[in-house]
Amino acid sequence: MFCYQCEQTAQGTGCTKVGVCGKQPDVAALQDLLVYGLKGVAFWANEARKAGKIEAAIDRFMIEGLFTTVTNVDFDPAAIERVLRKCGEVKEQAKSLAGPVSGPVPEAADWQPAIGSAALVQQGEAHGVKSNDIDPDVKSVQELVIYGIKGYAAYAEHALTLGAESDEIYAFTHKALAATLDNSLGLTDFVTLAMECGRINLVTMELLNKAHTDHYGHPVPTPVQLGTRAGKAILVSGHDLRMLEELLKQTEGKGINIYTHGEMLPAHGYPGLKKYPHLAGNFGNAWQDQAKEFPDFPGAIIFNTNCIQRPTDAYKDRLFTWGLVQWPDVKHIDGWDFSAVIEKALASPGFEEKPGKEILVGFGHNAVLGVADKVIEGVKAGAIKHFFLIGGCDGAKSGRNYYTEFAEKAPKDTVILTLACGKYRFNKLEFGDIGGIPRLLDVGQCNDAYSAVQIALALADAFDCGVNDLPLSLILSWYEQKAVAILLTLLHLGIKNIKLGPTLPAFVTPNVLNFLVENFNIAPIGTADEDLKAILG
């Protein structure tokens, strides 16, 4: 196997024996084969679109297939095999839709899934990341595009569960994946596609933001309890708000309290979700601590998206997966009936009453721009000297304490915006306020980078300057492919001077990194003291 799509990749170069994430070699091979097969689907779907032929089932399967290959989503070889079999069928549907084409047909477009599980794994081993011999810089940017597409596919899948989709997203996905099969394209072509991928991710995040706010209202500042209520309990981890809503509906009046975990924390800020009185609070920290924390949760636990890790026997019998998330021998919920989860919660001990600290969430762009006059006044009066966006993915690899230290050492006349699970490095600390404006503003989930962009654009408009001229610095942490998509969006918007860590992507070659440095002044994080001094003087 060879996989280097996440920040924790072994030795900073690539996982070759088993994934640091827990991915086994057979799963890695099957996921590689799925990406290869999806490229074949994309070729035919793109050709069909040239003739004005569109099939929604093909488009939707493409998003589902891509999300399946995102880090910490699907670890079950049997489940991935089912997706691969369907991929072969969908490819034939796309081929039939496209009809005869002029020009060469790439090998992936004629791919057929092998018979038998072992043969599928062998097929996958022949179509891994390193299977094609092309210029390393071209390969680097190709992978950047593919990982960006995987990232926004996750957001597109969440939007789709709420009935929102966009043909613009589907069209680019087919075009870009098909382009990776075209040997006539060079580095400049893929750099252009990478920037367009960033734009499409912005479109996708906007689509998901609208789906969320149309269904649940705009987030509002809301205190979230970190303690526990007496009663039975279910813990929900992931990103999917509709799944949480359905569970809240099905547990009404049953004496079960629902707790969020990880990236579900921002759900408490949505009026349409916080209205449920049994949405009790948030349990635990970011995803990488689950093996230490979940044994202490006395109820049922369910993942609706990444990041799942290898479960221990201490809680595996109380663990469920839903949607595209799967782990071998863990009970999986198909559809919207959560009765099995509810039964497990009712049969478990539940919590005692133990109130704890409260933290604030709900500072999406609508809430922040609602007090924009106070923010602008604070800047003009000199009370607010600088804004920091400190956010992104958390992870287990060393070096992430940098973000805690940076937030702690940020001067008291600065405001910190945060989003995604990287916030857990500092979101329980006390930062105080500036003129009634909290110094720490939790913007939301990783997809709520859209809100952060809207806040930045609004501030730039208010001060009649460009975003790069604002007293704003981006201090980002990354782990998986959604972070890649967001980075590409920032580059598409022309945002410069980003600090990125804890390490730089292994798939970025020195020449590609030089391009990013020369054009966008991207730099790796240093120490908190050094970076604060460089930014603030």
Short mmCIF file of N, CA and C in Angstrom, two decimals, residues 269-392:
data_model
loop_
_atom_site.label_atom_id
_atom_site.label_comp_id
_atom_site.label_asym_id
_atom_site.label_seq_id
_atom_site.Cartn_x
_atom_site.Cartn_y
_atom_site.Cartn_z
N GLY A 269 -25.91 25.65 18.28
CA GLY A 269 -26.22 27.04 17.96
C GLY A 269 -27.39 27.22 17.02
N TYR A 270 -27.87 26.14 16.39
CA TYR A 270 -28.95 26.25 15.42
C TYR A 270 -30.32 26.24 16.13
N PRO A 271 -31.16 27.26 15.93
CA PRO A 271 -32.47 27.30 16.58
C PRO A 271 -33.31 26.05 16.34
N GLY A 272 -33.23 25.48 15.13
CA GLY A 272 -34.04 24.32 14.81
C GLY A 272 -33.58 23.05 15.49
N LEU A 273 -32.39 23.07 16.08
CA LEU A 273 -31.89 21.91 16.81
C LEU A 273 -31.87 22.16 18.31
N LYS A 274 -31.51 23.37 18.71
CA LYS A 274 -31.45 23.69 20.14
C LYS A 274 -32.83 23.73 20.78
N LYS A 275 -33.88 23.74 19.96
CA LYS A 275 -35.24 23.75 20.50
C LYS A 275 -35.58 22.43 21.21
N TYR A 276 -34.82 21.39 20.90
CA TYR A 276 -35.06 20.11 21.56
C TYR A 276 -34.43 20.14 22.95
N PRO A 277 -35.23 20.06 23.99
CA PRO A 277 -34.67 20.20 25.34
C PRO A 277 -33.73 19.09 25.74
N HIS A 278 -33.81 17.94 25.06
CA HIS A 278 -32.91 16.83 25.42
C HIS A 278 -31.60 16.85 24.63
N LEU A 279 -31.35 17.93 23.86
CA LEU A 279 -30.00 18.15 23.33
C LEU A 279 -29.21 18.74 24.49
N ALA A 280 -28.51 17.86 25.21
CA ALA A 280 -28.08 18.19 26.57
C ALA A 280 -26.74 18.90 26.67
N GLY A 281 -25.81 18.60 25.78
CA GLY A 281 -24.48 19.20 25.92
C GLY A 281 -23.48 18.54 25.00
N ASN A 282 -22.22 18.80 25.25
CA ASN A 282 -21.13 18.24 24.45
C ASN A 282 -20.24 17.39 25.35
N PHE A 283 -19.84 16.24 24.84
CA PHE A 283 -19.00 15.32 25.60
C PHE A 283 -17.66 15.14 24.90
N GLY A 284 -16.58 15.27 25.66
CA GLY A 284 -15.27 14.94 25.13
C GLY A 284 -14.63 16.04 24.32
N ASN A 285 -13.55 15.68 23.68
CA ASN A 285 -12.74 16.61 22.90
C ASN A 285 -12.76 16.23 21.43
N ALA A 286 -11.68 16.47 20.72
CA ALA A 286 -11.65 16.18 19.29
C ALA A 286 -11.55 14.67 19.05
N TRP A 287 -11.66 14.31 17.80
CA TRP A 287 -11.81 12.91 17.39
C TRP A 287 -10.70 11.99 17.87
N GLN A 288 -9.48 12.49 17.95
CA GLN A 288 -8.34 11.60 18.24
C GLN A 288 -8.32 11.10 19.67
N ASP A 289 -9.18 11.66 20.53
CA ASP A 289 -9.23 11.23 21.92
C ASP A 289 -10.32 10.21 22.19
N GLN A 290 -11.00 9.73 21.16
CA GLN A 290 -12.17 8.88 21.38
C GLN A 290 -11.86 7.59 22.12
N ALA A 291 -10.73 6.96 21.83
CA ALA A 291 -10.41 5.69 22.49
C ALA A 291 -10.21 5.87 23.99
N LYS A 292 -9.78 7.07 24.40
CA LYS A 292 -9.60 7.36 25.83
C LYS A 292 -10.91 7.80 26.48
N GLU A 293 -11.77 8.46 25.74
CA GLU A 293 -12.97 9.08 26.31
C GLU A 293 -14.23 8.22 26.21
N PHE A 294 -14.39 7.49 25.11
CA PHE A 294 -15.64 6.76 24.89
C PHE A 294 -15.92 5.68 25.94
N PRO A 295 -14.89 5.01 26.51
CA PRO A 295 -15.21 4.05 27.57
C PRO A 295 -15.96 4.68 28.75
N ASP A 296 -15.82 5.99 28.93
CA ASP A 296 -16.47 6.68 30.04
C ASP A 296 -17.87 7.20 29.69
N PHE A 297 -18.30 6.97 28.44
CA PHE A 297 -19.65 7.40 28.05
C PHE A 297 -20.61 6.24 28.30
N PRO A 298 -21.55 6.38 29.24
CA PRO A 298 -22.39 5.25 29.64
C PRO A 298 -23.67 5.12 28.82
N GLY A 299 -23.52 5.14 27.51
CA GLY A 299 -24.69 5.04 26.64
C GLY A 299 -24.28 4.61 25.25
N ALA A 300 -25.19 4.78 24.30
CA ALA A 300 -24.90 4.43 22.91
C ALA A 300 -24.12 5.55 22.23
N ILE A 301 -23.29 5.18 21.26
CA ILE A 301 -22.44 6.13 20.53
C ILE A 301 -22.65 5.87 19.04
N ILE A 302 -22.82 6.92 18.26
CA ILE A 302 -23.02 6.74 16.82
C ILE A 302 -22.22 7.77 16.04
N PHE A 303 -21.54 7.29 15.00
CA PHE A 303 -20.80 8.15 14.06
C PHE A 303 -21.64 8.34 12.81
N ASN A 304 -21.77 9.60 12.37
CA ASN A 304 -22.49 9.85 11.12
C ASN A 304 -21.57 10.32 9.99
N THR A 305 -20.34 10.66 10.30
CA THR A 305 -19.30 10.92 9.29
C THR A 305 -17.97 10.64 9.97
N ASN A 306 -16.86 11.03 9.31
CA ASN A 306 -15.57 10.86 9.96
C ASN A 306 -15.47 11.81 11.15
N CYS A 307 -14.62 11.51 12.20
CA CYS A 307 -13.48 10.61 12.08
C CYS A 307 -13.61 9.45 13.07
N ILE A 308 -13.85 8.25 12.58
CA ILE A 308 -13.90 7.08 13.42
C ILE A 308 -12.52 6.45 13.49
N GLN A 309 -12.17 5.89 14.65
CA GLN A 309 -10.93 5.16 14.85
C GLN A 309 -11.25 3.74 15.28
N ARG A 310 -10.22 2.91 15.32
CA ARG A 310 -10.40 1.53 15.75
C ARG A 310 -11.02 1.52 17.15
N PRO A 311 -12.20 0.95 17.31
CA PRO A 311 -12.84 0.96 18.62
C PRO A 311 -12.22 -0.10 19.55
N THR A 312 -12.24 0.17 20.83
CA THR A 312 -11.77 -0.80 21.80
C THR A 312 -12.96 -1.61 22.31
N ASP A 313 -12.65 -2.73 22.95
CA ASP A 313 -13.71 -3.58 23.47
C ASP A 313 -14.50 -2.90 24.59
N ALA A 314 -13.93 -1.83 25.15
CA ALA A 314 -14.60 -1.13 26.26
C ALA A 314 -15.88 -0.45 25.83
N TYR A 315 -16.05 -0.17 24.53
CA TYR A 315 -17.27 0.50 24.07
C TYR A 315 -17.78 -0.01 22.72
N LYS A 316 -17.09 -0.96 22.13
CA LYS A 316 -17.46 -1.41 20.79
C LYS A 316 -18.89 -1.93 20.73
N ASP A 317 -19.36 -2.57 21.81
CA ASP A 317 -20.71 -3.12 21.80
C ASP A 317 -21.79 -2.04 21.88
N ARG A 318 -21.38 -0.80 22.19
CA ARG A 318 -22.32 0.32 22.27
C ARG A 318 -22.16 1.27 21.09
N LEU A 319 -21.32 0.88 20.13
CA LEU A 319 -20.97 1.76 19.01
C LEU A 319 -21.78 1.41 17.76
N PHE A 320 -22.21 2.46 17.06
CA PHE A 320 -22.94 2.31 15.80
C PHE A 320 -22.33 3.24 14.76
N THR A 321 -22.49 2.86 13.49
CA THR A 321 -22.14 3.77 12.40
C THR A 321 -23.38 4.01 11.55
N TRP A 322 -23.35 5.07 10.79
CA TRP A 322 -24.48 5.46 9.94
C TRP A 322 -23.96 6.11 8.68
N GLY A 323 -24.76 6.05 7.62
CA GLY A 323 -24.36 6.70 6.38
C GLY A 323 -23.21 5.97 5.73
N LEU A 324 -22.20 6.71 5.32
CA LEU A 324 -21.05 6.11 4.64
C LEU A 324 -19.98 5.62 5.60
N VAL A 325 -20.11 5.93 6.89
CA VAL A 325 -19.11 5.51 7.87
C VAL A 325 -19.33 4.03 8.21
N GLN A 326 -18.24 3.26 8.14
CA GLN A 326 -18.34 1.85 8.53
C GLN A 326 -17.02 1.37 9.11
N TRP A 327 -17.15 0.41 10.03
CA TRP A 327 -15.99 -0.28 10.60
C TRP A 327 -16.36 -1.75 10.70
N PRO A 328 -15.46 -2.67 10.35
CA PRO A 328 -15.80 -4.09 10.41
C PRO A 328 -16.33 -4.51 11.79
N ASP A 329 -17.42 -5.24 11.80
CA ASP A 329 -18.01 -5.82 13.01
C ASP A 329 -18.62 -4.77 13.94
N VAL A 330 -18.79 -3.53 13.47
CA VAL A 330 -19.52 -2.53 14.23
C VAL A 330 -20.91 -2.40 13.62
N LYS A 331 -21.93 -2.36 14.45
CA LYS A 331 -23.31 -2.33 13.97
C LYS A 331 -23.56 -1.08 13.12
N HIS A 332 -24.10 -1.29 11.93
CA HIS A 332 -24.34 -0.19 10.99
C HIS A 332 -25.84 0.05 10.84
N ILE A 333 -26.23 1.32 10.86
CA ILE A 333 -27.62 1.71 10.68
C ILE A 333 -27.82 2.17 9.24
N ASP A 334 -28.68 1.46 8.52
CA ASP A 334 -29.06 1.88 7.17
C ASP A 334 -30.37 2.66 7.26
N GLY A 335 -30.39 3.82 6.65
CA GLY A 335 -31.62 4.60 6.66
C GLY A 335 -31.78 5.43 7.93
N TRP A 336 -33.03 5.70 8.28
CA TRP A 336 -33.32 6.69 9.31
C TRP A 336 -33.99 6.11 10.56
N ASP A 337 -33.95 4.81 10.70
CA ASP A 337 -34.55 4.18 11.87
C ASP A 337 -33.46 3.92 12.92
N PHE A 338 -33.51 4.69 14.01
CA PHE A 338 -32.47 4.60 15.04
C PHE A 338 -32.94 3.82 16.27
N SER A 339 -33.91 2.94 16.08
CA SER A 339 -34.45 2.19 17.22
C SER A 339 -33.39 1.32 17.89
N ALA A 340 -32.46 0.76 17.12
CA ALA A 340 -31.42 -0.07 17.73
C ALA A 340 -30.50 0.76 18.63
N VAL A 341 -30.22 1.98 18.20
CA VAL A 341 -29.39 2.89 19.01
C VAL A 341 -30.14 3.27 20.29
N ILE A 342 -31.41 3.55 20.14
CA ILE A 342 -32.25 3.95 21.28
C ILE A 342 -32.34 2.80 22.29
N GLU A 343 -32.54 1.58 21.79
CA GLU A 343 -32.62 0.42 22.67
C GLU A 343 -31.32 0.22 23.45
N LYS A 344 -30.20 0.40 22.78
CA LYS A 344 -28.91 0.27 23.47
C LYS A 344 -28.76 1.34 24.53
N ALA A 345 -29.18 2.55 24.24
CA ALA A 345 -29.09 3.63 25.23
C ALA A 345 -29.96 3.32 26.45
N LEU A 346 -31.16 2.84 26.21
CA LEU A 346 -32.07 2.52 27.31
C LEU A 346 -31.54 1.38 28.18
N ALA A 347 -30.76 0.49 27.57
CA ALA A 347 -30.20 -0.65 28.31
C ALA A 347 -28.88 -0.31 28.99
N SER A 348 -28.37 0.89 28.76
CA SER A 348 -27.09 1.30 29.35
C SER A 348 -27.34 2.15 30.60
N PRO A 349 -26.32 2.31 31.45
CA PRO A 349 -26.53 2.98 32.74
C PRO A 349 -26.96 4.44 32.65
N GLY A 350 -26.41 5.17 31.71
CA GLY A 350 -26.69 6.60 31.65
C GLY A 350 -25.85 7.38 32.65
N PHE A 351 -26.04 8.70 32.64
CA PHE A 351 -25.25 9.61 33.47
C PHE A 351 -25.95 9.95 34.78
N GLU A 352 -25.15 10.38 35.74
CA GLU A 352 -25.66 11.07 36.92
C GLU A 352 -25.64 12.56 36.64
N GLU A 353 -26.39 13.32 37.43
CA GLU A 353 -26.40 14.79 37.28
C GLU A 353 -25.05 15.34 37.72
N LYS A 354 -24.34 16.00 36.79
CA LYS A 354 -23.03 16.55 37.13
C LYS A 354 -22.75 17.75 36.21
N PRO A 355 -23.34 18.91 36.53
CA PRO A 355 -23.12 20.10 35.69
C PRO A 355 -21.63 20.46 35.62
N GLY A 356 -21.27 21.07 34.51
CA GLY A 356 -19.88 21.45 34.31
C GLY A 356 -19.76 22.84 33.72
N LYS A 357 -18.64 23.09 33.11
CA LYS A 357 -18.34 24.37 32.47
C LYS A 357 -19.24 24.55 31.24
N GLU A 358 -19.48 25.80 30.88
CA GLU A 358 -20.17 26.10 29.64
C GLU A 358 -19.25 26.84 28.69
N ILE A 359 -19.38 26.55 27.39
CA ILE A 359 -18.63 27.28 26.36
C ILE A 359 -19.62 27.83 25.34
N LEU A 360 -19.22 28.87 24.63
CA LEU A 360 -20.11 29.52 23.66
C LEU A 360 -19.85 29.02 22.25
N VAL A 361 -20.94 28.76 21.51
CA VAL A 361 -20.86 28.47 20.08
C VAL A 361 -21.87 29.37 19.38
N GLY A 362 -21.94 29.27 18.05
CA GLY A 362 -22.99 29.96 17.31
C GLY A 362 -22.62 31.28 16.68
N PHE A 363 -21.31 31.51 16.48
CA PHE A 363 -20.89 32.79 15.89
C PHE A 363 -20.65 32.65 14.38
N GLY A 364 -21.68 32.21 13.67
CA GLY A 364 -21.63 32.20 12.22
C GLY A 364 -21.64 33.62 11.67
N HIS A 365 -21.54 33.74 10.36
CA HIS A 365 -21.40 35.08 9.78
C HIS A 365 -22.62 35.95 10.08
N ASN A 366 -23.81 35.35 10.15
CA ASN A 366 -25.00 36.15 10.41
C ASN A 366 -24.94 36.78 11.81
N ALA A 367 -24.48 35.99 12.79
CA ALA A 367 -24.37 36.50 14.16
C ALA A 367 -23.27 37.55 14.29
N VAL A 368 -22.12 37.28 13.67
CA VAL A 368 -20.99 38.22 13.78
C VAL A 368 -21.30 39.52 13.04
N LEU A 369 -21.87 39.41 11.84
CA LEU A 369 -22.17 40.62 11.08
C LEU A 369 -23.31 41.41 11.71
N GLY A 370 -24.09 40.73 12.57
CA GLY A 370 -25.14 41.43 13.30
C GLY A 370 -24.59 42.44 14.30
N VAL A 371 -23.33 42.24 14.70
CA VAL A 371 -22.67 43.20 15.61
C VAL A 371 -21.46 43.83 14.91
N ALA A 372 -21.53 43.88 13.59
CA ALA A 372 -20.41 44.40 12.81
C ALA A 372 -20.09 45.85 13.19
N ASP A 373 -21.12 46.63 13.53
CA ASP A 373 -20.86 48.02 13.89
C ASP A 373 -19.98 48.11 15.13
N LYS A 374 -20.20 47.22 16.10
CA LYS A 374 -19.37 47.21 17.30
C LYS A 374 -17.95 46.76 16.99
N VAL A 375 -17.84 45.78 16.09
CA VAL A 375 -16.51 45.29 15.70
C VAL A 375 -15.74 46.40 14.99
N ILE A 376 -16.39 47.06 14.05
CA ILE A 376 -15.74 48.13 13.29
C ILE A 376 -15.35 49.28 14.22
N GLU A 377 -16.26 49.61 15.13
CA GLU A 377 -15.97 50.67 16.09
C GLU A 377 -14.78 50.29 16.96
N GLY A 378 -14.72 49.01 17.36
CA GLY A 378 -13.60 48.55 18.18
C GLY A 378 -12.28 48.66 17.46
N VAL A 379 -12.28 48.36 16.16
CA VAL A 379 -11.05 48.47 15.37
C VAL A 379 -10.64 49.94 15.23
N LYS A 380 -11.60 50.79 14.89
CA LYS A 380 -11.29 52.21 14.69
C LYS A 380 -10.83 52.88 15.97
N ALA A 381 -11.36 52.41 17.11
CA ALA A 381 -10.98 53.00 18.40
C ALA A 381 -9.67 52.43 18.92
N GLY A 382 -9.16 51.40 18.25
CA GLY A 382 -7.91 50.78 18.69
C GLY A 382 -8.08 49.73 19.76
N ALA A 383 -9.34 49.42 20.11
CA ALA A 383 -9.57 48.38 21.12
C ALA A 383 -9.29 47.00 20.56
N ILE A 384 -9.56 46.83 19.26
CA ILE A 384 -9.24 45.57 18.57
C ILE A 384 -8.11 45.86 17.59
N LYS A 385 -6.97 45.25 17.84
CA LYS A 385 -5.79 45.52 17.00
C LYS A 385 -5.62 44.49 15.87
N HIS A 386 -6.11 43.27 16.09
CA HIS A 386 -5.85 42.23 15.10
C HIS A 386 -6.88 41.11 15.26
N PHE A 387 -7.13 40.42 14.15
CA PHE A 387 -7.98 39.23 14.15
C PHE A 387 -7.12 38.03 13.76
N PHE A 388 -7.32 36.93 14.46
CA PHE A 388 -6.68 35.67 14.09
C PHE A 388 -7.76 34.64 13.79
N LEU A 389 -7.63 33.95 12.67
CA LEU A 389 -8.44 32.76 12.44
C LEU A 389 -7.53 31.57 12.76
N ILE A 390 -7.79 30.94 13.89
CA ILE A 390 -7.00 29.78 14.31
C ILE A 390 -7.94 28.58 14.25
N GLY A 391 -7.79 27.76 13.23
CA GLY A 391 -8.74 26.67 13.09
C GLY A 391 -8.29 25.65 12.09
N GLY A 392 -9.15 24.66 11.90
CA GLY A 392 -8.85 23.55 11.01
C GLY A 392 -8.99 22.24 11.75
#
